[in-house]
Amino acid sequence: MIPNHADFSDMLARWARERPTGIAINFGDTHRSWAELAERVQRVAAGLRAAGLKPNDRIAVLDLNHPSCLELTLACAQTGCANAVVNFRLAPPEIAYVINDSKARILFVGPEFAGAVEQLRAHLPAVERVIRIGGADDEYEAWVAAHAPDANIHPAKGGDCFVQLYTSGTTGFPKGAMLTHHGMLAHARNVAVSQTMDGGSRVQVAMPLFHVGGTSYALVAWSAGAPIYMMRMPDPAAALAMLDREKITHTFYVPALMAAMTQVPGADRHDYSSLQALSYGASPMPLPVMRACLKLFPKGVMQQVYGMTEESGVVTILGPEDHENPAVAHRLVSAGKVIHGVEIEIRDPASGAVMPTGQSGEIWVRSEQVMGGYWGKPEATEAALTPDGWYRSGDGGHMDADGYVYVTDRIKDMI
């Protein structure tokens, strides 16, 4: 269970106070305790304030996974700013679009992308400063060390955005989903309850932090007081070795990574007995890959999840029992049932009327996990969020009599 954190600054302060020497994050040779993480976040917050950033301002991070991105996200929570994490897989014009759309005043960039940013620099008018993270030209560590810890906390409201993740852009340019303290804490509680995650868990973060499967998943773990074991890139052999070496209890993958895992030589020689929940999602799982994974990993751990950025992450889970019971094998093509705290209805996309059981329509979701809206796009926000709290997902599907959701297509025209 997750304590009743007031916001993410309260969460960090709680664990720094209650378990100061407990490990919060493991990343390669870097191991930071909760107390160390809290001090670094206060230094980063001081750096943001010294740069003149004010509540509702944005920063952006363009990097592979690195602890600095999460430090910056928590520092934004403390200062009232928001971290717009950029999808590094986008083409340079799209990267420029996202950075400009966010109006980020400081851009933090990893060594792999420093050259691209130099070429784009003249096309990023809002960016006042670029700070390099890691590599031979690292500037981030000196910037952090140059500022004394600032313990002042911006009085956050539940609806304040502190992290901004961009949609996949299936209906045009990506949109910045404003994820809030209230929504992300609700998601953390709901997922932790559904996956029995607590302070004794050991959570692997293998997915990129620009995705809810990275940042949101990491914040679920931290909300529960669990340490995270973060990978810079989702490498199949390294991820499997980490499961064994670090006795990981919870992880999240995409099917493409799991397909690659089944082809890793010696994959079946690792010990995966510590696993309690191996979640996967974001794309369909081919049946042959699923069968190979059910053979590779322990019984009772495979969970398919369905979700979206606009709902802070997960909204349904197909549990282990539905993966392993031949009598309900037809459910393997479903997205499972709603998690704790989430409602789903199938609606007529034109009229909004609730569709009869088994009939197809648009998947509508209602929960406290919902985003605050799309950054700078009031019309798109109004089109996606109804006055009574429903999010229109744009996904087509149906629900059977047992409450299992089947996702079939996109209602919105894909570009």
mmCIF file of C-alpha atoms in Angstrom:
data_model
loop_
_atom_site.group_PDB
_atom_site.id
_atom_site.type_symbol
_atom_site.label_atom_id
_atom_site.label_comp_id
_atom_site.label_asym_id
_atom_site.label_seq_id
_atom_site.Cartn_x
_atom_site.Cartn_y
_atom_site.Cartn_z
ATOM 1 C CA MET A 1 0.000 0.000 0.000
ATOM 2 C CA ILE A 2 1.055 3.591 -0.610
ATOM 3 C CA PRO A 3 0.959 6.200 2.173
ATOM 4 C CA ASN A 4 -1.291 9.194 1.688
ATOM 5 C CA HIS A 5 1.314 11.553 0.204
ATOM 6 C CA ALA A 6 0.069 15.127 -0.190
ATOM 7 C CA ASP A 7 2.163 15.558 -3.358
ATOM 8 C CA PHE A 8 5.468 14.320 -4.776
ATOM 9 C CA SER A 9 7.550 16.714 -2.668
ATOM 10 C CA ASP A 10 5.845 15.286 0.406
ATOM 11 C CA MET A 11 6.576 11.788 -0.896
ATOM 12 C CA LEU A 12 10.309 12.462 -1.216
ATOM 13 C CA ALA A 13 10.493 14.190 2.170
ATOM 14 C CA ARG A 14 8.714 11.249 3.806
ATOM 15 C CA TRP A 15 11.153 8.618 2.557
ATOM 16 C CA ALA A 16 14.204 10.821 3.241
ATOM 17 C CA ARG A 17 12.942 11.147 6.813
ATOM 18 C CA GLU A 18 11.752 7.589 7.419
ATOM 19 C CA ARG A 19 14.420 5.604 5.531
ATOM 20 C CA PRO A 20 17.316 8.017 4.860
ATOM 21 C CA THR A 21 19.906 5.320 4.148
ATOM 22 C CA GLY A 22 17.581 3.119 2.099
ATOM 23 C CA ILE A 23 18.424 2.996 -1.595
ATOM 24 C CA ALA A 24 16.123 5.021 -3.854
ATOM 25 C CA ILE A 25 17.801 4.522 -7.223
ATOM 26 C CA ASN A 26 20.355 2.206 -8.766
ATOM 27 C CA PHE A 27 21.810 3.122 -12.155
ATOM 28 C CA GLY A 28 24.969 1.328 -13.228
ATOM 29 C CA ASP A 29 27.587 2.175 -10.603
ATOM 30 C CA THR A 30 25.403 4.930 -9.121
ATOM 31 C CA HIS A 31 23.453 4.063 -5.957
ATOM 32 C CA ARG A 32 21.670 6.903 -4.181
ATOM 33 C CA SER A 33 19.857 6.791 -0.869
ATOM 34 C CA TRP A 34 16.620 8.621 -0.199
ATOM 35 C CA ALA A 35 18.524 11.267 1.791
ATOM 36 C CA GLU A 36 21.037 11.757 -1.022
ATOM 37 C CA LEU A 37 18.259 11.972 -3.604
ATOM 38 C CA ALA A 38 16.376 14.545 -1.518
ATOM 39 C CA GLU A 39 19.489 16.726 -1.144
ATOM 40 C CA ARG A 40 20.240 16.571 -4.875
ATOM 41 C CA VAL A 41 16.646 17.459 -5.745
ATOM 42 C CA GLN A 42 16.882 20.488 -3.439
ATOM 43 C CA ARG A 43 20.089 21.569 -5.202
ATOM 44 C CA VAL A 44 18.435 21.143 -8.605
ATOM 45 C CA ALA A 45 15.429 23.142 -7.382
ATOM 46 C CA ALA A 46 17.820 25.900 -6.282
ATOM 47 C CA GLY A 47 19.424 25.831 -9.725
ATOM 48 C CA LEU A 48 16.073 26.208 -11.454
ATOM 49 C CA ARG A 49 15.134 29.140 -9.224
ATOM 50 C CA ALA A 50 18.539 30.771 -9.744
ATOM 51 C CA ALA A 51 17.928 30.574 -13.495
ATOM 52 C CA GLY A 52 14.764 32.585 -12.995
ATOM 53 C CA LEU A 53 12.240 29.813 -13.503
ATOM 54 C CA LYS A 54 8.854 30.425 -11.939
ATOM 55 C CA PRO A 55 5.782 28.261 -11.323
ATOM 56 C CA ASN A 56 4.244 26.980 -14.573
ATOM 57 C CA ASP A 57 7.520 27.399 -16.492
ATOM 58 C CA ARG A 58 8.869 24.397 -18.405
ATOM 59 C CA ILE A 59 12.195 22.685 -18.758
ATOM 60 C CA ALA A 60 12.902 19.854 -21.212
ATOM 61 C CA VAL A 61 15.105 16.757 -21.122
ATOM 62 C CA LEU A 62 16.403 15.072 -24.286
ATOM 63 C CA ASP A 63 18.390 12.042 -23.208
ATOM 64 C CA LEU A 64 18.403 8.302 -22.798
ATOM 65 C CA ASN A 65 17.447 7.184 -19.296
ATOM 66 C CA HIS A 66 19.510 8.904 -16.600
ATOM 67 C CA PRO A 67 18.851 9.697 -12.908
ATOM 68 C CA SER A 68 19.030 13.415 -13.692
ATOM 69 C CA CYS A 69 15.693 13.279 -15.528
ATOM 70 C CA LEU A 70 13.879 12.038 -12.424
ATOM 71 C CA GLU A 71 15.782 14.514 -10.227
ATOM 72 C CA LEU A 72 14.613 17.297 -12.518
ATOM 73 C CA THR A 73 11.029 16.015 -12.420
ATOM 74 C CA LEU A 74 11.007 16.042 -8.605
ATOM 75 C CA ALA A 75 12.698 19.458 -8.565
ATOM 76 C CA CYS A 76 9.908 20.710 -10.822
ATOM 77 C CA ALA A 77 7.426 19.327 -8.302
ATOM 78 C CA GLN A 78 9.163 21.420 -5.614
ATOM 79 C CA THR A 79 9.287 24.632 -7.656
ATOM 80 C CA GLY A 80 5.931 24.529 -9.446
ATOM 81 C CA CYS A 81 7.571 24.009 -12.846
ATOM 82 C CA ALA A 82 7.101 21.050 -15.189
ATOM 83 C CA ASN A 83 9.566 18.718 -16.914
ATOM 84 C CA ALA A 84 8.710 18.123 -20.580
ATOM 85 C CA VAL A 85 10.517 14.862 -21.354
ATOM 86 C CA VAL A 86 11.267 14.624 -25.083
ATOM 87 C CA ASN A 87 10.957 11.423 -27.103
ATOM 88 C CA PHE A 88 14.529 10.955 -28.339
ATOM 89 C CA ARG A 89 13.295 8.646 -31.120
ATOM 90 C CA LEU A 90 11.631 11.528 -32.944
ATOM 91 C CA ALA A 91 13.180 13.059 -36.054
ATOM 92 C CA PRO A 92 14.980 16.396 -35.480
ATOM 93 C CA PRO A 93 12.075 18.547 -36.796
ATOM 94 C CA GLU A 94 9.691 16.764 -34.402
ATOM 95 C CA ILE A 95 12.143 17.183 -31.517
ATOM 96 C CA ALA A 96 12.257 20.900 -32.263
ATOM 97 C CA TYR A 97 8.452 20.990 -32.401
ATOM 98 C CA VAL A 98 8.100 19.381 -28.955
ATOM 99 C CA ILE A 99 10.727 21.617 -27.332
ATOM 100 C CA ASN A 100 9.144 24.723 -28.854
ATOM 101 C CA ASP A 101 5.620 23.596 -27.995
ATOM 102 C CA SER A 102 6.661 23.118 -24.361
ATOM 103 C CA LYS A 103 8.256 26.597 -24.266
ATOM 104 C CA ALA A 104 11.087 25.051 -22.240
ATOM 105 C CA ARG A 105 13.478 27.684 -20.902
ATOM 106 C CA ILE A 106 16.299 25.243 -20.092
ATOM 107 C CA LEU A 107 17.106 22.161 -22.186
ATOM 108 C CA PHE A 108 19.035 19.315 -20.572
ATOM 109 C CA VAL A 109 20.623 17.095 -23.211
ATOM 110 C CA GLY A 110 22.484 13.772 -23.167
ATOM 111 C CA PRO A 111 25.752 13.239 -25.064
ATOM 112 C CA GLU A 112 24.085 11.241 -27.848
ATOM 113 C CA PHE A 113 21.917 14.241 -28.769
ATOM 114 C CA ALA A 114 24.244 17.194 -28.148
ATOM 115 C CA GLY A 115 25.198 17.432 -31.825
ATOM 116 C CA ALA A 116 21.580 17.413 -32.984
ATOM 117 C CA VAL A 117 20.715 20.138 -30.477
ATOM 118 C CA GLU A 118 23.597 22.300 -31.715
ATOM 119 C CA GLN A 119 22.147 22.060 -35.226
ATOM 120 C CA LEU A 120 18.646 22.863 -33.947
ATOM 121 C CA ARG A 121 19.718 25.607 -31.541
ATOM 122 C CA ALA A 122 18.810 28.500 -33.832
ATOM 123 C CA HIS A 123 15.303 27.057 -34.161
ATOM 124 C CA LEU A 124 14.633 26.875 -30.394
ATOM 125 C CA PRO A 125 13.795 30.504 -29.532
ATOM 126 C CA ALA A 126 12.434 29.885 -26.020
ATOM 127 C CA VAL A 127 15.494 27.927 -24.824
ATOM 128 C CA GLU A 128 17.725 30.230 -22.781
ATOM 129 C CA ARG A 129 20.332 27.659 -21.801
ATOM 130 C CA VAL A 130 21.451 24.148 -22.754
ATOM 131 C CA ILE A 131 23.023 21.967 -20.046
ATOM 132 C CA ARG A 132 24.780 18.744 -21.024
ATOM 133 C CA ILE A 133 24.197 15.595 -18.997
ATOM 134 C CA GLY A 134 26.882 12.914 -18.766
ATOM 135 C CA GLY A 135 29.725 12.086 -21.122
ATOM 136 C CA ALA A 136 33.054 13.867 -21.410
ATOM 137 C CA ASP A 137 31.389 17.287 -21.614
ATOM 138 C CA ASP A 138 29.066 16.869 -18.626
ATOM 139 C CA GLU A 139 27.864 20.168 -17.184
ATOM 140 C CA TYR A 140 25.020 18.875 -15.043
ATOM 141 C CA GLU A 141 27.051 17.684 -12.033
ATOM 142 C CA ALA A 142 28.901 20.989 -11.710
ATOM 143 C CA TRP A 143 25.587 22.845 -12.052
ATOM 144 C CA VAL A 144 24.041 20.742 -9.272
ATOM 145 C CA ALA A 145 27.070 21.166 -6.984
ATOM 146 C CA ALA A 146 27.129 24.941 -7.525
ATOM 147 C CA HIS A 147 23.815 25.422 -5.722
ATOM 148 C CA ALA A 148 23.158 24.993 -2.011
ATOM 149 C CA PRO A 149 20.117 22.847 -1.188
ATOM 150 C CA ASP A 150 16.896 24.865 -1.238
ATOM 151 C CA ALA A 151 14.312 23.290 1.057
ATOM 152 C CA ASN A 152 11.567 25.747 0.105
ATOM 153 C CA ILE A 153 8.611 23.927 -1.403
ATOM 154 C CA HIS A 154 6.171 25.576 -3.775
ATOM 155 C CA PRO A 155 2.700 25.000 -2.269
ATOM 156 C CA ALA A 156 1.473 22.592 -4.925
ATOM 157 C CA LYS A 157 -2.182 22.063 -5.650
ATOM 158 C CA GLY A 158 -3.388 18.650 -6.741
ATOM 159 C CA GLY A 159 -4.077 19.887 -10.249
ATOM 160 C CA ASP A 160 -0.601 21.366 -10.741
ATOM 161 C CA CYS A 161 1.381 19.813 -13.588
ATOM 162 C CA PHE A 162 4.949 18.787 -12.762
ATOM 163 C CA VAL A 163 5.724 16.426 -15.636
ATOM 164 C CA GLN A 164 4.610 16.779 -19.242
ATOM 165 C CA LEU A 165 4.746 13.721 -21.491
ATOM 166 C CA TYR A 166 3.916 13.906 -25.155
ATOM 167 C CA THR A 167 1.421 11.683 -26.942
ATOM 168 C CA SER A 168 2.552 9.465 -29.787
ATOM 169 C CA GLY A 169 1.117 11.814 -32.379
ATOM 170 C CA THR A 170 -1.150 9.255 -34.069
ATOM 171 C CA THR A 171 -3.551 12.074 -34.960
ATOM 172 C CA GLY A 172 -1.007 14.717 -35.965
ATOM 173 C CA PHE A 173 1.725 16.488 -34.023
ATOM 174 C CA PRO A 174 2.370 15.206 -30.479
ATOM 175 C CA LYS A 175 0.392 16.894 -27.708
ATOM 176 C CA GLY A 176 1.793 17.592 -24.247
ATOM 177 C CA ALA A 177 -0.298 15.786 -21.636
ATOM 178 C CA MET A 178 -0.065 17.741 -18.383
ATOM 179 C CA LEU A 179 0.335 15.106 -15.664
ATOM 180 C CA THR A 180 -0.510 16.342 -12.193
ATOM 181 C CA HIS A 181 0.316 15.570 -8.576
ATOM 182 C CA HIS A 182 -3.240 14.351 -7.973
ATOM 183 C CA GLY A 183 -3.431 12.242 -11.127
ATOM 184 C CA MET A 184 -0.003 10.646 -10.795
ATOM 185 C CA LEU A 185 -0.519 9.862 -7.104
ATOM 186 C CA ALA A 186 -3.910 8.317 -7.916
ATOM 187 C CA HIS A 187 -2.221 6.209 -10.599
ATOM 188 C CA ALA A 188 0.500 5.175 -8.167
ATOM 189 C CA ARG A 189 -2.071 4.075 -5.582
ATOM 190 C CA ASN A 190 -4.196 2.215 -8.111
ATOM 191 C CA VAL A 191 -1.285 0.347 -9.691
ATOM 192 C CA ALA A 192 0.358 -0.451 -6.352
ATOM 193 C CA VAL A 193 -2.907 -1.961 -5.096
ATOM 194 C CA SER A 194 -3.437 -3.915 -8.325
ATOM 195 C CA GLN A 195 0.149 -5.233 -8.412
ATOM 196 C CA THR A 196 0.834 -5.519 -4.662
ATOM 197 C CA MET A 197 3.824 -3.175 -4.772
ATOM 198 C CA ASP A 198 5.262 -1.823 -1.511
ATOM 199 C CA GLY A 199 8.473 -0.634 0.103
ATOM 200 C CA GLY A 200 9.929 -4.133 -0.034
ATOM 201 C CA SER A 201 9.554 -4.355 -3.810
ATOM 202 C CA ARG A 202 12.506 -4.008 -6.195
ATOM 203 C CA VAL A 203 11.388 -2.334 -9.413
ATOM 204 C CA GLN A 204 13.189 -2.413 -12.744
ATOM 205 C CA VAL A 205 12.707 0.648 -14.977
ATOM 206 C CA ALA A 206 13.745 -0.456 -18.457
ATOM 207 C CA MET A 207 11.469 1.682 -20.612
ATOM 208 C CA PRO A 208 12.339 5.239 -21.727
ATOM 209 C CA LEU A 209 11.428 8.050 -19.340
ATOM 210 C CA PHE A 210 9.626 9.968 -22.111
ATOM 211 C CA HIS A 211 6.929 7.265 -21.832
ATOM 212 C CA VAL A 212 4.519 6.610 -18.963
ATOM 213 C CA GLY A 213 6.046 3.112 -18.848
ATOM 214 C CA GLY A 214 9.250 4.839 -17.724
ATOM 215 C CA THR A 215 8.544 7.991 -15.700
ATOM 216 C CA SER A 216 5.105 7.051 -14.388
ATOM 217 C CA TYR A 217 6.247 3.523 -13.513
ATOM 218 C CA ALA A 218 9.278 4.893 -11.652
ATOM 219 C CA LEU A 219 7.034 7.245 -9.672
ATOM 220 C CA VAL A 220 4.701 4.365 -8.763
ATOM 221 C CA ALA A 221 7.698 2.575 -7.255
ATOM 222 C CA TRP A 222 8.944 5.650 -5.421
ATOM 223 C CA SER A 223 5.466 6.429 -4.106
ATOM 224 C CA ALA A 224 5.494 2.959 -2.552
ATOM 225 C CA GLY A 225 8.973 3.563 -1.104
ATOM 226 C CA ALA A 226 10.541 0.936 -3.368
ATOM 227 C CA PRO A 227 13.991 1.290 -4.938
ATOM 228 C CA ILE A 228 14.211 1.462 -8.720
ATOM 229 C CA TYR A 229 16.843 -0.221 -10.874
ATOM 230 C CA MET A 230 17.043 1.877 -14.006
ATOM 231 C CA MET A 231 18.555 0.955 -17.363
ATOM 232 C CA ARG A 232 19.888 3.561 -19.771
ATOM 233 C CA MET A 233 18.465 1.611 -22.719
ATOM 234 C CA PRO A 234 16.101 -1.402 -22.859
ATOM 235 C CA ASP A 235 18.697 -4.048 -23.720
ATOM 236 C CA PRO A 236 17.207 -7.597 -23.654
ATOM 237 C CA ALA A 237 20.242 -9.511 -22.357
ATOM 238 C CA ALA A 238 21.114 -6.860 -19.763
ATOM 239 C CA ALA A 239 17.503 -6.649 -18.577
ATOM 240 C CA LEU A 240 17.308 -10.415 -18.044
ATOM 241 C CA ALA A 241 20.631 -10.440 -16.189
ATOM 242 C CA MET A 242 19.397 -7.613 -13.944
ATOM 243 C CA LEU A 243 16.228 -9.534 -13.051
ATOM 244 C CA ASP A 244 18.426 -12.306 -11.679
ATOM 245 C CA ARG A 245 21.261 -10.219 -10.182
ATOM 246 C CA GLU A 246 19.088 -7.645 -8.396
ATOM 247 C CA LYS A 247 16.206 -10.002 -7.512
ATOM 248 C CA ILE A 248 13.704 -7.729 -9.253
ATOM 249 C CA THR A 249 10.066 -8.133 -8.168
ATOM 250 C CA HIS A 250 8.286 -5.801 -10.631
ATOM 251 C CA THR A 251 9.037 -4.716 -14.186
ATOM 252 C CA PHE A 252 7.364 -3.433 -17.342
ATOM 253 C CA TYR A 253 8.318 -4.246 -20.945
ATOM 254 C CA VAL A 254 6.952 -3.805 -24.454
ATOM 255 C CA PRO A 255 6.310 -6.950 -26.552
ATOM 256 C CA ALA A 256 9.171 -6.187 -28.971
ATOM 257 C CA LEU A 257 11.656 -6.298 -26.087
ATOM 258 C CA MET A 258 10.143 -9.527 -24.781
ATOM 259 C CA ALA A 259 10.382 -11.089 -28.238
ATOM 260 C CA ALA A 260 14.092 -10.245 -28.257
ATOM 261 C CA MET A 261 14.467 -11.672 -24.739
ATOM 262 C CA THR A 262 13.211 -15.079 -25.868
ATOM 263 C CA GLN A 263 16.096 -15.162 -28.381
ATOM 264 C CA VAL A 264 18.864 -14.290 -25.891
ATOM 265 C CA PRO A 265 21.303 -17.228 -25.608
ATOM 266 C CA GLY A 266 21.142 -18.711 -22.120
ATOM 267 C CA ALA A 267 18.034 -16.745 -21.164
ATOM 268 C CA ASP A 268 16.621 -19.824 -19.450
ATOM 269 C CA ARG A 269 19.679 -20.160 -17.199
ATOM 270 C CA HIS A 270 18.833 -17.065 -15.135
ATOM 271 C CA ASP A 271 16.860 -17.243 -11.893
ATOM 272 C CA TYR A 272 13.645 -15.227 -12.201
ATOM 273 C CA SER A 273 11.993 -16.583 -9.071
ATOM 274 C CA SER A 274 11.906 -13.146 -7.387
ATOM 275 C CA LEU A 275 9.464 -11.823 -10.009
ATOM 276 C CA GLN A 276 5.974 -11.007 -8.769
ATOM 277 C CA ALA A 277 4.639 -8.909 -11.658
ATOM 278 C CA LEU A 278 5.992 -8.803 -15.197
ATOM 279 C CA SER A 279 3.793 -6.273 -16.979
ATOM 280 C CA TYR A 280 3.779 -5.695 -20.700
ATOM 281 C CA GLY A 281 1.843 -3.452 -23.049
ATOM 282 C CA ALA A 282 1.857 -0.478 -25.456
ATOM 283 C CA SER A 283 1.453 -2.787 -28.489
ATOM 284 C CA PRO A 284 -0.101 -6.196 -29.281
ATOM 285 C CA MET A 285 1.688 -9.319 -28.057
ATOM 286 C CA PRO A 286 2.058 -11.987 -30.790
ATOM 287 C CA LEU A 287 0.790 -15.332 -29.508
ATOM 288 C CA PRO A 288 4.063 -17.229 -30.244
ATOM 289 C CA VAL A 289 6.011 -14.641 -28.222
ATOM 290 C CA MET A 290 3.520 -14.907 -25.373
ATOM 291 C CA ARG A 291 3.869 -18.695 -25.292
ATOM 292 C CA ALA A 292 7.665 -18.415 -25.268
ATOM 293 C CA CYS A 293 7.528 -15.909 -22.397
ATOM 294 C CA LEU A 294 5.110 -18.056 -20.397
ATOM 295 C CA LYS A 295 7.681 -20.836 -20.713
ATOM 296 C CA LEU A 296 10.673 -18.596 -19.868
ATOM 297 C CA PHE A 297 9.288 -16.760 -16.827
ATOM 298 C CA PRO A 298 7.717 -18.138 -13.618
ATOM 299 C CA LYS A 299 4.025 -18.922 -13.380
ATOM 300 C CA GLY A 300 1.742 -16.272 -11.967
ATOM 301 C CA VAL A 301 3.690 -13.164 -13.028
ATOM 302 C CA MET A 302 2.653 -12.215 -16.582
ATOM 303 C CA GLN A 303 0.272 -9.248 -16.737
ATOM 304 C CA GLN A 304 -0.835 -7.401 -19.840
ATOM 305 C CA VAL A 305 -1.580 -3.724 -19.222
ATOM 306 C CA TYR A 306 -3.497 -1.224 -21.323
ATOM 307 C CA GLY A 307 -3.289 2.485 -20.761
ATOM 308 C CA MET A 308 -2.546 5.893 -22.166
ATOM 309 C CA THR A 309 -0.500 8.982 -21.394
ATOM 310 C CA GLU A 310 -3.657 10.992 -20.712
ATOM 311 C CA GLU A 311 -4.551 8.663 -17.809
ATOM 312 C CA SER A 312 -1.030 8.761 -16.308
ATOM 313 C CA GLY A 313 -0.459 5.136 -17.337
ATOM 314 C CA VAL A 314 -2.360 1.914 -16.694
ATOM 315 C CA VAL A 315 -6.157 1.553 -16.762
ATOM 316 C CA THR A 316 -6.668 -2.210 -17.286
ATOM 317 C CA ILE A 317 -4.766 -5.386 -16.428
ATOM 318 C CA LEU A 318 -5.087 -8.908 -17.824
ATOM 319 C CA GLY A 319 -3.882 -10.941 -14.863
ATOM 320 C CA PRO A 320 -1.741 -14.077 -14.652
ATOM 321 C CA GLU A 321 -4.724 -16.410 -14.202
ATOM 322 C CA ASP A 322 -6.080 -15.354 -17.604
ATOM 323 C CA HIS A 323 -2.703 -16.043 -19.203
ATOM 324 C CA GLU A 324 -2.420 -19.570 -17.863
ATOM 325 C CA ASN A 325 -5.958 -21.037 -17.811
ATOM 326 C CA PRO A 326 -6.668 -22.871 -21.109
ATOM 327 C CA ALA A 327 -10.406 -22.631 -20.426
ATOM 328 C CA VAL A 328 -10.279 -18.849 -20.948
ATOM 329 C CA ALA A 329 -7.626 -18.719 -23.669
ATOM 330 C CA HIS A 330 -9.874 -16.403 -25.698
ATOM 331 C CA ARG A 331 -9.141 -13.661 -23.162
ATOM 332 C CA LEU A 332 -5.511 -13.486 -24.264
ATOM 333 C CA VAL A 333 -6.578 -11.074 -27.010
ATOM 334 C CA SER A 334 -8.271 -8.797 -24.476
ATOM 335 C CA ALA A 335 -6.759 -5.925 -22.493
ATOM 336 C CA GLY A 336 -8.135 -7.334 -19.244
ATOM 337 C CA LYS A 337 -10.319 -5.623 -16.660
ATOM 338 C CA VAL A 338 -10.156 -2.185 -15.080
ATOM 339 C CA ILE A 339 -7.711 -1.700 -12.242
ATOM 340 C CA HIS A 340 -8.688 -0.385 -8.830
ATOM 341 C CA GLY A 341 -10.055 3.164 -9.076
ATOM 342 C CA VAL A 342 -10.836 3.176 -12.809
ATOM 343 C CA GLU A 343 -14.125 3.070 -14.752
ATOM 344 C CA ILE A 344 -14.462 2.194 -18.443
ATOM 345 C CA GLU A 345 -17.524 2.443 -20.662
ATOM 346 C CA ILE A 346 -17.970 1.781 -24.371
ATOM 347 C CA ARG A 347 -19.721 4.757 -25.960
ATOM 348 C CA ASP A 348 -21.104 5.621 -29.363
ATOM 349 C CA PRO A 349 -18.408 7.964 -30.734
ATOM 350 C CA ALA A 350 -21.010 10.205 -32.360
ATOM 351 C CA SER A 351 -23.760 10.441 -29.737
ATOM 352 C CA GLY A 352 -21.875 9.493 -26.570
ATOM 353 C CA ALA A 353 -24.539 6.920 -25.695
ATOM 354 C CA VAL A 354 -23.428 3.830 -23.755
ATOM 355 C CA MET A 355 -23.194 0.821 -26.087
ATOM 356 C CA PRO A 356 -24.766 -2.536 -25.193
ATOM 357 C CA THR A 357 -22.466 -5.262 -23.859
ATOM 358 C CA GLY A 358 -20.407 -6.803 -26.641
ATOM 359 C CA GLN A 359 -21.013 -4.023 -29.150
ATOM 360 C CA SER A 360 -18.152 -1.910 -30.443
ATOM 361 C CA GLY A 361 -17.683 1.783 -29.804
ATOM 362 C CA GLU A 362 -15.174 4.233 -28.343
ATOM 363 C CA ILE A 363 -13.426 3.412 -25.061
ATOM 364 C CA TRP A 364 -14.156 6.099 -22.463
ATOM 365 C CA VAL A 365 -12.183 6.158 -19.210
ATOM 366 C CA ARG A 366 -12.953 7.922 -15.926
ATOM 367 C CA SER A 367 -10.574 8.039 -12.976
ATOM 368 C CA GLU A 368 -8.659 10.406 -10.729
ATOM 369 C CA GLN A 369 -5.593 9.515 -12.815
ATOM 370 C CA VAL A 370 -6.662 11.778 -15.661
ATOM 371 C CA MET A 371 -4.357 14.482 -17.003
ATOM 372 C CA GLY A 372 -4.962 18.156 -16.393
ATOM 373 C CA GLY A 373 -5.339 18.689 -20.135
ATOM 374 C CA TYR A 374 -3.171 19.255 -23.192
ATOM 375 C CA TRP A 375 -0.584 22.013 -22.781
ATOM 376 C CA GLY A 376 -1.600 25.083 -24.758
ATOM 377 C CA LYS A 377 -4.403 23.268 -26.592
ATOM 378 C CA PRO A 378 -7.759 24.126 -24.991
ATOM 379 C CA GLU A 379 -9.783 22.925 -27.986
ATOM 380 C CA ALA A 380 -8.103 19.503 -27.987
ATOM 381 C CA THR A 381 -8.584 19.303 -24.215
ATOM 382 C CA GLU A 382 -12.282 20.111 -24.509
ATOM 383 C CA ALA A 383 -12.678 17.473 -27.220
ATOM 384 C CA ALA A 384 -10.962 14.796 -25.109
ATOM 385 C CA LEU A 385 -12.365 15.485 -21.619
ATOM 386 C CA THR A 386 -16.088 15.623 -20.862
ATOM 387 C CA PRO A 387 -17.528 17.891 -18.141
ATOM 388 C CA ASP A 388 -18.388 14.847 -16.005
ATOM 389 C CA GLY A 389 -14.830 13.514 -15.982
ATOM 390 C CA TRP A 390 -14.675 11.033 -18.862
ATOM 391 C CA TYR A 391 -11.641 10.840 -21.138
ATOM 392 C CA ARG A 392 -12.459 9.947 -24.737
ATOM 393 C CA SER A 393 -9.531 7.686 -25.636
ATOM 394 C CA GLY A 394 -10.010 7.556 -29.398
ATOM 395 C CA ASP A 395 -9.545 3.776 -29.146
ATOM 396 C CA GLY A 396 -12.246 1.520 -30.519
ATOM 397 C CA GLY A 397 -13.275 -1.622 -28.687
ATOM 398 C CA HIS A 398 -15.931 -3.522 -26.802
ATOM 399 C CA MET A 399 -16.491 -5.033 -23.358
ATOM 400 C CA ASP A 400 -17.816 -8.532 -22.720
ATOM 401 C CA ALA A 401 -20.285 -9.604 -20.064
ATOM 402 C CA ASP A 402 -17.451 -10.396 -17.630
ATOM 403 C CA GLY A 403 -15.973 -6.895 -17.873
ATOM 404 C CA TYR A 404 -13.029 -7.723 -20.135
ATOM 405 C CA VAL A 405 -12.075 -4.901 -22.494
ATOM 406 C CA TYR A 406 -11.096 -5.657 -26.087
ATOM 407 C CA VAL A 407 -9.207 -2.933 -27.976
ATOM 408 C CA THR A 408 -9.755 -3.242 -31.716
ATOM 409 C CA ASP A 409 -8.717 -0.055 -33.532
ATOM 410 C CA ARG A 410 -8.469 3.730 -33.438
ATOM 411 C CA ILE A 411 -11.669 5.728 -33.791
ATOM 412 C CA LYS A 412 -9.737 8.821 -34.835
ATOM 413 C CA ASP A 413 -8.230 8.887 -38.313
ATOM 414 C CA MET A 414 -4.536 8.107 -38.065
ATOM 415 C CA ILE A 415 -2.146 10.340 -39.993
#
